[in-house]
C-alpha cells in the first residue's frame, strides 16, 4: 500500500503524444461511470475509522457510522468514538447539511465546505458520487502516475451548483477505471486538498442488481496547512435496508441520551 501511495504521489509523466484523446462524449461517459460505480439504489451503512494528524499536535482518532439513502440524497454521520465526540452527528436532508452537538443540544446548518469533525474530510468523502451532475469535464491527457497509466481530467462546477470546490482534477486508472487521485482547487486556482485512493472494494447490491464500489481507504492531504492529513478507512459495509427513522433529527438526538 505504501509503495502504491508513493507511486501515486510521484510526478505525473505525460504519455507520448500518439495517445488518442478522449472525445467530450467519452469523457462524460467516464465521469458518469465513476458515479454509477459508487451509487447504491437502496440503503448503505458503513463503519468508518478516521485518523487526523495535525502538525505539532497529538493525533486524533474517530469512529463513526455512516448511513446513506442515495435515491433521496439523505446522509447521516454519527460519531461513536472518542467518548467526548460520541453522539455528535451530521444529517443531510433536502439538500441541506446540519450538525448536531448533544453537549449544547442544538442543530447548526453547515455548508459543503465545512470540515467534518474538524478533520480534513468533507461531506463528499462519505457521500455518493455526483460528479457528472455537479461538474463539466474535459480530458487533459493520459499520464503515467507512478507505475499506472491514468486518464487526467479537469472538472469545473456547473453554474448554480453548491460544491465544496469549483475546480477538480482527477486521475482515473485506464485499466480498471478506479479513481486514483483527486485534487481540489479554489476559484483563485489555489490547490486546497490532494486525495489518494489506494484501496477500492466492491459489494454486490440486491437492490441495484449490480456491484457498488467503495473507496476502502482515502488519504487526504491539506495543501494549505502543510503537514496536516486525514485518513479514512471503511471497516465494514452493509447494503441492507435501514429504518426511515435514521434520517431524522429526532433519531440523531436520541443516540446521545
PDB file of C-alpha atoms in Angstrom:
ATOM      1  CA  UNK A   1       0.000   0.000   0.000  1.00  0.00           C
ATOM      2  CA  UNK A   2       2.775   2.395   0.926  1.00  0.00           C
ATOM      3  CA  UNK A   3       4.543   1.555  -2.330  1.00  0.00           C
ATOM      4  CA  UNK A   4       1.363   2.324  -4.248  1.00  0.00           C
ATOM      5  CA  UNK A   5       0.899   5.644  -2.422  1.00  0.00           C
ATOM      6  CA  UNK A   6       4.485   6.567  -3.161  1.00  0.00           C
ATOM      7  CA  UNK A   7       3.916   5.685  -6.786  1.00  0.00           C
ATOM      8  CA  UNK A   8       0.732   7.749  -6.968  1.00  0.00           C
ATOM      9  CA  UNK A   9       2.429  10.687  -5.299  1.00  0.00           C
ATOM     10  CA  UNK A  10       5.166  10.681  -7.914  1.00  0.00           C
ATOM     11  CA  UNK A  11       5.140  13.410 -10.519  1.00  0.00           C
ATOM     12  CA  UNK A  12       2.731  12.521 -13.299  1.00  0.00           C
ATOM     13  CA  UNK A  13       4.529  11.971 -16.585  1.00  0.00           C
ATOM     14  CA  UNK A  14       2.712  12.588 -19.846  1.00  0.00           C
ATOM     15  CA  UNK A  15       2.454   9.637 -22.207  1.00  0.00           C
ATOM     16  CA  UNK A  16       3.669  10.004 -25.810  1.00  0.00           C
ATOM     17  CA  UNK A  17       1.625  12.402 -27.889  1.00  0.00           C
ATOM     18  CA  UNK A  18       0.423   9.496 -30.058  1.00  0.00           C
ATOM     19  CA  UNK A  19      -2.125   8.711 -27.308  1.00  0.00           C
ATOM     20  CA  UNK A  20      -5.646   9.122 -28.651  1.00  0.00           C
ATOM     21  CA  UNK A  21      -7.567  11.849 -26.853  1.00  0.00           C
ATOM     22  CA  UNK A  22     -10.908  11.112 -25.243  1.00  0.00           C
ATOM     23  CA  UNK A  23     -13.770  12.854 -27.006  1.00  0.00           C
ATOM     24  CA  UNK A  24     -16.150  15.012 -24.930  1.00  0.00           C
ATOM     25  CA  UNK A  25     -18.697  12.171 -25.106  1.00  0.00           C
ATOM     26  CA  UNK A  26     -16.141   9.608 -23.926  1.00  0.00           C
ATOM     27  CA  UNK A  27     -15.028  11.934 -21.111  1.00  0.00           C
ATOM     28  CA  UNK A  28     -18.626  12.387 -19.940  1.00  0.00           C
ATOM     29  CA  UNK A  29     -19.205   8.633 -20.096  1.00  0.00           C
ATOM     30  CA  UNK A  30     -16.110   8.059 -17.935  1.00  0.00           C
ATOM     31  CA  UNK A  31     -17.374  10.586 -15.378  1.00  0.00           C
ATOM     32  CA  UNK A  32     -20.840   9.015 -15.296  1.00  0.00           C
ATOM     33  CA  UNK A  33     -19.225   5.617 -14.803  1.00  0.00           C
ATOM     34  CA  UNK A  34     -17.450   6.934 -11.686  1.00  0.00           C
ATOM     35  CA  UNK A  35     -20.822   7.960 -10.242  1.00  0.00           C
ATOM     36  CA  UNK A  36     -22.639   4.791 -11.283  1.00  0.00           C
ATOM     37  CA  UNK A  37     -19.998   2.511  -9.746  1.00  0.00           C
ATOM     38  CA  UNK A  38     -20.427   4.137  -6.311  1.00  0.00           C
ATOM     39  CA  UNK A  39     -24.187   4.702  -6.349  1.00  0.00           C
ATOM     40  CA  UNK A  40     -26.460   2.361  -4.415  1.00  0.00           C
ATOM     41  CA  UNK A  41     -30.152   2.263  -5.306  1.00  0.00           C
ATOM     42  CA  UNK A  42     -31.029   1.003  -1.821  1.00  0.00           C
ATOM     43  CA  UNK A  43     -29.568   1.906   1.550  1.00  0.00           C
ATOM     44  CA  UNK A  44     -25.908   1.942   2.607  1.00  0.00           C
ATOM     45  CA  UNK A  45     -24.324   1.783   6.038  1.00  0.00           C
ATOM     46  CA  UNK A  46     -20.628   1.759   6.874  1.00  0.00           C
ATOM     47  CA  UNK A  47     -18.371   1.823   9.901  1.00  0.00           C
ATOM     48  CA  UNK A  48     -15.583   4.352   9.346  1.00  0.00           C
ATOM     49  CA  UNK A  49     -12.260   4.876  11.123  1.00  0.00           C
ATOM     50  CA  UNK A  50     -10.943   8.430  10.793  1.00  0.00           C
ATOM     51  CA  UNK A  51      -7.438   9.450  11.801  1.00  0.00           C
ATOM     52  CA  UNK A  52      -6.487  13.113  11.879  1.00  0.00           C
ATOM     53  CA  UNK A  53      -2.813  14.118  12.001  1.00  0.00           C
ATOM     54  CA  UNK A  54      -2.174  17.775  12.643  1.00  0.00           C
ATOM     55  CA  UNK A  55       1.245  19.394  12.727  1.00  0.00           C
ATOM     56  CA  UNK A  56       2.620  19.828  16.278  1.00  0.00           C
ATOM     57  CA  UNK A  57      -0.495  18.277  17.853  1.00  0.00           C
ATOM     58  CA  UNK A  58      -1.462  14.838  19.125  1.00  0.00           C
ATOM     59  CA  UNK A  59      -3.142  12.541  16.618  1.00  0.00           C
ATOM     60  CA  UNK A  60      -6.934  12.260  16.881  1.00  0.00           C
ATOM     61  CA  UNK A  61      -8.830   9.064  16.111  1.00  0.00           C
ATOM     62  CA  UNK A  62     -12.570   8.867  15.480  1.00  0.00           C
ATOM     63  CA  UNK A  63     -15.033   6.088  14.798  1.00  0.00           C
ATOM     64  CA  UNK A  64     -18.313   6.879  13.056  1.00  0.00           C
ATOM     65  CA  UNK A  65     -21.202   5.083  11.441  1.00  0.00           C
ATOM     66  CA  UNK A  66     -22.452   6.377   8.073  1.00  0.00           C
ATOM     67  CA  UNK A  67     -25.945   5.848   6.674  1.00  0.00           C
ATOM     68  CA  UNK A  68     -26.893   6.783   3.092  1.00  0.00           C
ATOM     69  CA  UNK A  69     -30.074   6.638   1.046  1.00  0.00           C
ATOM     70  CA  UNK A  70     -28.851   7.715  -2.384  1.00  0.00           C
ATOM     71  CA  UNK A  71     -32.254   7.777  -4.118  1.00  0.00           C
ATOM     72  CA  UNK A  72     -33.349  10.663  -1.870  1.00  0.00           C
ATOM     73  CA  UNK A  73     -29.882  12.181  -1.238  1.00  0.00           C
ATOM     74  CA  UNK A  74     -30.043  11.519   2.508  1.00  0.00           C
ATOM     75  CA  UNK A  75     -26.936  11.079   4.636  1.00  0.00           C
ATOM     76  CA  UNK A  76     -26.209  10.582   8.338  1.00  0.00           C
ATOM     77  CA  UNK A  77     -22.786  10.540  10.034  1.00  0.00           C
ATOM     78  CA  UNK A  78     -22.965   9.589  13.721  1.00  0.00           C
ATOM     79  CA  UNK A  79     -19.779   9.661  15.817  1.00  0.00           C
ATOM     80  CA  UNK A  80     -19.239   6.752  18.227  1.00  0.00           C
ATOM     81  CA  UNK A  81     -15.686   7.415  19.455  1.00  0.00           C
ATOM     82  CA  UNK A  82     -13.863   9.028  21.186  1.00  0.00           C
ATOM     83  CA  UNK A  83     -16.125   9.411  24.205  1.00  0.00           C
ATOM     84  CA  UNK A  84     -16.182  13.216  24.062  1.00  0.00           C
ATOM     85  CA  UNK A  85     -17.361  13.117  20.416  1.00  0.00           C
ATOM     86  CA  UNK A  86     -19.917  10.316  20.824  1.00  0.00           C
ATOM     87  CA  UNK A  87     -23.419  11.410  19.872  1.00  0.00           C
ATOM     88  CA  UNK A  88     -22.332  14.260  17.622  1.00  0.00           C
ATOM     89  CA  UNK A  89     -23.614  13.883  14.107  1.00  0.00           C
ATOM     90  CA  UNK A  90     -24.394  15.272  10.678  1.00  0.00           C
ATOM     91  CA  UNK A  91     -27.680  14.978   8.800  1.00  0.00           C
ATOM     92  CA  UNK A  92     -28.160  15.837   5.120  1.00  0.00           C
ATOM     93  CA  UNK A  93     -31.787  16.144   4.027  1.00  0.00           C
ATOM     94  CA  UNK A  94     -33.468  18.285   1.349  1.00  0.00           C
ATOM     95  CA  UNK A  95     -30.007  19.290   0.027  1.00  0.00           C
ATOM     96  CA  UNK A  96     -29.128  20.920   3.366  1.00  0.00           C
ATOM     97  CA  UNK A  97     -26.459  19.782   5.844  1.00  0.00           C
ATOM     98  CA  UNK A  98     -26.968  20.051   9.607  1.00  0.00           C
ATOM     99  CA  UNK A  99     -24.684  19.332  12.575  1.00  0.00           C
ATOM    100  CA  UNK A 100     -25.926  18.248  15.999  1.00  0.00           C
ATOM    101  CA  UNK A 101     -23.890  18.733  19.166  1.00  0.00           C
ATOM    102  CA  UNK A 102     -25.503  16.976  22.156  1.00  0.00           C
ATOM    103  CA  UNK A 103     -23.397  18.960  24.654  1.00  0.00           C
ATOM    104  CA  UNK A 104     -25.409  22.075  23.783  1.00  0.00           C
ATOM    105  CA  UNK A 105     -28.465  20.287  22.369  1.00  0.00           C
ATOM    106  CA  UNK A 106     -28.571  22.449  19.248  1.00  0.00           C
ATOM    107  CA  UNK A 107     -28.559  21.993  15.484  1.00  0.00           C
ATOM    108  CA  UNK A 108     -26.374  24.130  13.249  1.00  0.00           C
ATOM    109  CA  UNK A 109     -26.582  24.441   9.471  1.00  0.00           C
ATOM    110  CA  UNK A 110     -23.357  23.624   7.622  1.00  0.00           C
ATOM    111  CA  UNK A 111     -22.053  24.294   4.113  1.00  0.00           C
ATOM    112  CA  UNK A 112     -20.450  21.894   1.652  1.00  0.00           C
ATOM    113  CA  UNK A 113     -17.058  23.360   2.558  1.00  0.00           C
ATOM    114  CA  UNK A 114     -17.305  22.591   6.281  1.00  0.00           C
ATOM    115  CA  UNK A 115     -14.779  20.162   7.730  1.00  0.00           C
ATOM    116  CA  UNK A 116     -16.290  17.011   9.214  1.00  0.00           C
ATOM    117  CA  UNK A 117     -15.454  16.966  12.959  1.00  0.00           C
ATOM    118  CA  UNK A 118     -12.557  19.353  12.366  1.00  0.00           C
ATOM    119  CA  UNK A 119     -10.689  16.862  10.168  1.00  0.00           C
ATOM    120  CA  UNK A 120      -9.604  17.389   6.551  1.00  0.00           C
ATOM    121  CA  UNK A 121     -12.654  15.422   5.360  1.00  0.00           C
ATOM    122  CA  UNK A 122     -15.786  16.907   3.803  1.00  0.00           C
ATOM    123  CA  UNK A 123     -19.345  15.634   3.289  1.00  0.00           C
ATOM    124  CA  UNK A 124     -18.472  14.380  -0.187  1.00  0.00           C
ATOM    125  CA  UNK A 125     -15.892  11.938   1.249  1.00  0.00           C
ATOM    126  CA  UNK A 126     -18.694   9.934   2.884  1.00  0.00           C
ATOM    127  CA  UNK A 127     -21.488  10.529   0.382  1.00  0.00           C
ATOM    128  CA  UNK A 128     -22.362   9.104  -3.037  1.00  0.00           C
ATOM    129  CA  UNK A 129     -20.516  10.437  -6.069  1.00  0.00           C
ATOM    130  CA  UNK A 130     -22.361  13.094  -8.129  1.00  0.00           C
ATOM    131  CA  UNK A 131     -19.527  14.272 -10.375  1.00  0.00           C
ATOM    132  CA  UNK A 132     -21.466  14.250 -13.656  1.00  0.00           C
ATOM    133  CA  UNK A 133     -24.377  16.058 -12.015  1.00  0.00           C
ATOM    134  CA  UNK A 134     -22.230  18.766 -10.436  1.00  0.00           C
ATOM    135  CA  UNK A 135     -19.328  19.292 -12.887  1.00  0.00           C
ATOM    136  CA  UNK A 136     -18.446  19.646 -16.548  1.00  0.00           C
ATOM    137  CA  UNK A 137     -15.326  17.685 -17.501  1.00  0.00           C
ATOM    138  CA  UNK A 138     -12.639  17.803 -20.156  1.00  0.00           C
ATOM    139  CA  UNK A 139      -9.826  15.390 -20.914  1.00  0.00           C
ATOM    140  CA  UNK A 140      -6.365  16.846 -20.223  1.00  0.00           C
ATOM    141  CA  UNK A 141      -4.239  13.904 -21.304  1.00  0.00           C
ATOM    142  CA  UNK A 142      -3.071  10.414 -20.475  1.00  0.00           C
ATOM    143  CA  UNK A 143      -0.209  10.241 -17.990  1.00  0.00           C
ATOM    144  CA  UNK A 144       1.947   7.787 -16.103  1.00  0.00           C
ATOM    145  CA  UNK A 145       1.090   8.068 -12.431  1.00  0.00           C
ATOM    146  CA  UNK A 146       3.853   6.038 -10.865  1.00  0.00           C
ATOM    147  CA  UNK A 147       3.581   2.622 -12.487  1.00  0.00           C
ATOM    148  CA  UNK A 148      -0.032   3.118 -13.583  1.00  0.00           C
ATOM    149  CA  UNK A 149      -1.440   4.754 -16.702  1.00  0.00           C
ATOM    150  CA  UNK A 150      -4.232   7.196 -15.994  1.00  0.00           C
ATOM    151  CA  UNK A 151      -6.723   9.477 -17.711  1.00  0.00           C
ATOM    152  CA  UNK A 152      -6.225  13.022 -16.413  1.00  0.00           C
ATOM    153  CA  UNK A 153      -9.457  15.073 -16.329  1.00  0.00           C
ATOM    154  CA  UNK A 154     -10.258  18.634 -15.298  1.00  0.00           C
ATOM    155  CA  UNK A 155     -13.699  19.369 -13.881  1.00  0.00           C
ATOM    156  CA  UNK A 156     -15.392  22.744 -13.413  1.00  0.00           C
ATOM    157  CA  UNK A 157     -18.560  23.203 -11.340  1.00  0.00           C
ATOM    158  CA  UNK A 158     -21.771  23.781 -13.265  1.00  0.00           C
ATOM    159  CA  UNK A 159     -23.412  27.205 -12.751  1.00  0.00           C
ATOM    160  CA  UNK A 160     -25.569  27.395  -9.633  1.00  0.00           C
ATOM    161  CA  UNK A 161     -24.371  24.109  -8.132  1.00  0.00           C
ATOM    162  CA  UNK A 162     -23.160  24.287  -4.499  1.00  0.00           C
ATOM    163  CA  UNK A 163     -19.951  22.266  -4.233  1.00  0.00           C
ATOM    164  CA  UNK A 164     -17.035  22.374  -1.811  1.00  0.00           C
ATOM    165  CA  UNK A 165     -14.527  23.213  -4.567  1.00  0.00           C
ATOM    166  CA  UNK A 166     -15.249  24.743  -8.006  1.00  0.00           C
ATOM    167  CA  UNK A 167     -12.358  23.069  -9.845  1.00  0.00           C
ATOM    168  CA  UNK A 168     -11.178  19.458  -9.592  1.00  0.00           C
ATOM    169  CA  UNK A 169      -8.517  17.405 -11.289  1.00  0.00           C
ATOM    170  CA  UNK A 170      -8.945  13.633 -11.397  1.00  0.00           C
ATOM    171  CA  UNK A 171      -6.611  10.797 -12.326  1.00  0.00           C
ATOM    172  CA  UNK A 172      -8.514   7.627 -13.272  1.00  0.00           C
ATOM    173  CA  UNK A 173      -6.801   4.275 -13.856  1.00  0.00           C
ATOM    174  CA  UNK A 174      -7.017   3.457 -17.576  1.00  0.00           C
ATOM    175  CA  UNK A 175      -7.124  -0.288 -16.870  1.00  0.00           C
ATOM    176  CA  UNK A 176      -9.811  -0.739 -14.219  1.00  0.00           C
ATOM    177  CA  UNK A 177     -11.261   2.795 -14.098  1.00  0.00           C
ATOM    178  CA  UNK A 178     -10.652   3.185 -10.349  1.00  0.00           C
ATOM    179  CA  UNK A 179     -10.184   6.767  -9.201  1.00  0.00           C
ATOM    180  CA  UNK A 180      -6.551   7.066  -8.081  1.00  0.00           C
ATOM    181  CA  UNK A 181      -6.028  10.713  -7.218  1.00  0.00           C
ATOM    182  CA  UNK A 182      -8.098  13.865  -6.845  1.00  0.00           C
ATOM    183  CA  UNK A 183      -7.003  17.472  -6.393  1.00  0.00           C
ATOM    184  CA  UNK A 184      -9.348  20.277  -5.402  1.00  0.00           C
ATOM    185  CA  UNK A 185      -8.845  23.972  -6.184  1.00  0.00           C
ATOM    186  CA  UNK A 186     -10.358  27.248  -5.029  1.00  0.00           C
ATOM    187  CA  UNK A 187     -11.765  29.659  -7.630  1.00  0.00           C
ATOM    188  CA  UNK A 188      -8.471  31.577  -7.379  1.00  0.00           C
ATOM    189  CA  UNK A 189      -6.661  28.483  -8.639  1.00  0.00           C
ATOM    190  CA  UNK A 190      -5.072  27.692  -5.271  1.00  0.00           C
ATOM    191  CA  UNK A 191      -4.673  23.987  -4.554  1.00  0.00           C
ATOM    192  CA  UNK A 192      -6.624  23.163  -1.374  1.00  0.00           C
ATOM    193  CA  UNK A 193      -6.601  19.367  -0.956  1.00  0.00           C
ATOM    194  CA  UNK A 194      -4.963  16.327  -2.520  1.00  0.00           C
ATOM    195  CA  UNK A 195      -6.625  12.970  -2.060  1.00  0.00           C
ATOM    196  CA  UNK A 196      -5.378   9.459  -2.833  1.00  0.00           C
ATOM    197  CA  UNK A 197      -7.492   6.304  -3.149  1.00  0.00           C
ATOM    198  CA  UNK A 198      -5.107   3.346  -2.670  1.00  0.00           C
ATOM    199  CA  UNK A 199      -7.808   0.749  -1.981  1.00  0.00           C
ATOM    200  CA  UNK A 200     -11.158   0.032  -3.582  1.00  0.00           C
ATOM    201  CA  UNK A 201     -13.538  -2.815  -2.832  1.00  0.00           C
ATOM    202  CA  UNK A 202     -16.914  -3.828  -4.227  1.00  0.00           C
ATOM    203  CA  UNK A 203     -20.066  -5.450  -2.864  1.00  0.00           C
ATOM    204  CA  UNK A 204     -23.000  -6.918  -4.748  1.00  0.00           C
ATOM    205  CA  UNK A 205     -26.204  -4.982  -4.156  1.00  0.00           C
ATOM    206  CA  UNK A 206     -29.510  -6.838  -4.397  1.00  0.00           C
ATOM    207  CA  UNK A 207     -31.451  -3.599  -4.843  1.00  0.00           C
ATOM    208  CA  UNK A 208     -29.111  -2.336  -7.582  1.00  0.00           C
ATOM    209  CA  UNK A 209     -28.652  -5.795  -9.136  1.00  0.00           C
ATOM    210  CA  UNK A 210     -25.015  -4.926  -9.580  1.00  0.00           C
ATOM    211  CA  UNK A 211     -21.816  -4.042  -7.751  1.00  0.00           C
ATOM    212  CA  UNK A 212     -21.291  -0.989  -5.565  1.00  0.00           C
ATOM    213  CA  UNK A 213     -17.678   0.244  -5.476  1.00  0.00           C
ATOM    214  CA  UNK A 214     -16.412   1.614  -2.173  1.00  0.00           C
ATOM    215  CA  UNK A 215     -13.208   3.596  -1.509  1.00  0.00           C
ATOM    216  CA  UNK A 216     -11.845   1.349   1.234  1.00  0.00           C
ATOM    217  CA  UNK A 217      -9.224   3.904   2.132  1.00  0.00           C
ATOM    218  CA  UNK A 218      -8.851   7.619   1.453  1.00  0.00           C
ATOM    219  CA  UNK A 219      -5.766   9.683   2.301  1.00  0.00           C
ATOM    220  CA  UNK A 220      -6.440  13.406   2.357  1.00  0.00           C
ATOM    221  CA  UNK A 221      -3.644  15.995   2.476  1.00  0.00           C
ATOM    222  CA  UNK A 222      -4.267  19.606   3.453  1.00  0.00           C
ATOM    223  CA  UNK A 223      -2.395  21.705   0.868  1.00  0.00           C
ATOM    224  CA  UNK A 224      -2.955  24.973   2.763  1.00  0.00           C
ATOM    225  CA  UNK A 225      -1.776  23.866   6.194  1.00  0.00           C
ATOM    226  CA  UNK A 226       1.078  21.639   5.129  1.00  0.00           C
ATOM    227  CA  UNK A 227       1.713  18.637   7.375  1.00  0.00           C
ATOM    228  CA  UNK A 228      -1.961  18.099   8.212  1.00  0.00           C
ATOM    229  CA  UNK A 229      -3.649  14.995   6.840  1.00  0.00           C
ATOM    230  CA  UNK A 230      -6.623  12.731   7.441  1.00  0.00           C
ATOM    231  CA  UNK A 231      -7.040   9.038   6.671  1.00  0.00           C
ATOM    232  CA  UNK A 232     -10.484   7.468   6.303  1.00  0.00           C
ATOM    233  CA  UNK A 233     -10.718   3.676   6.425  1.00  0.00           C
ATOM    234  CA  UNK A 234     -14.034   1.941   5.802  1.00  0.00           C
ATOM    235  CA  UNK A 235     -14.009  -1.077   8.095  1.00  0.00           C
ATOM    236  CA  UNK A 236     -17.343  -2.644   7.121  1.00  0.00           C
ATOM    237  CA  UNK A 237     -20.242  -2.001   4.752  1.00  0.00           C
ATOM    238  CA  UNK A 238     -23.820  -3.313   4.774  1.00  0.00           C
ATOM    239  CA  UNK A 239     -26.230  -2.683   1.891  1.00  0.00           C
ATOM    240  CA  UNK A 240     -29.387  -3.915   3.639  1.00  0.00           C
ATOM    241  CA  UNK A 241     -32.316  -1.509   4.152  1.00  0.00           C
ATOM    242  CA  UNK A 242     -32.280   0.685   7.271  1.00  0.00           C
ATOM    243  CA  UNK A 243     -35.153   2.376   9.077  1.00  0.00           C
ATOM    244  CA  UNK A 244     -36.626   5.618   7.684  1.00  0.00           C
ATOM    245  CA  UNK A 245     -36.238   6.999  11.196  1.00  0.00           C
ATOM    246  CA  UNK A 246     -32.445   7.086  10.878  1.00  0.00           C
ATOM    247  CA  UNK A 247     -32.665  10.054   8.521  1.00  0.00           C
ATOM    248  CA  UNK A 248     -34.319  12.359  11.030  1.00  0.00           C
ATOM    249  CA  UNK A 249     -33.143  14.870  13.619  1.00  0.00           C
ATOM    250  CA  UNK A 250     -35.124  13.028  16.298  1.00  0.00           C
ATOM    251  CA  UNK A 251     -33.192   9.799  15.728  1.00  0.00           C
ATOM    252  CA  UNK A 252     -29.802  11.510  15.897  1.00  0.00           C
ATOM    253  CA  UNK A 253     -30.797  13.328  19.079  1.00  0.00           C
ATOM    254  CA  UNK A 254     -31.928  10.031  20.639  1.00  0.00           C
ATOM    255  CA  UNK A 255     -28.472   8.459  20.157  1.00  0.00           C
ATOM    256  CA  UNK A 256     -26.890  10.821  22.676  1.00  0.00           C
ATOM    257  CA  UNK A 257     -29.357  10.155  25.511  1.00  0.00           C
TER     258      UNK A 257
END
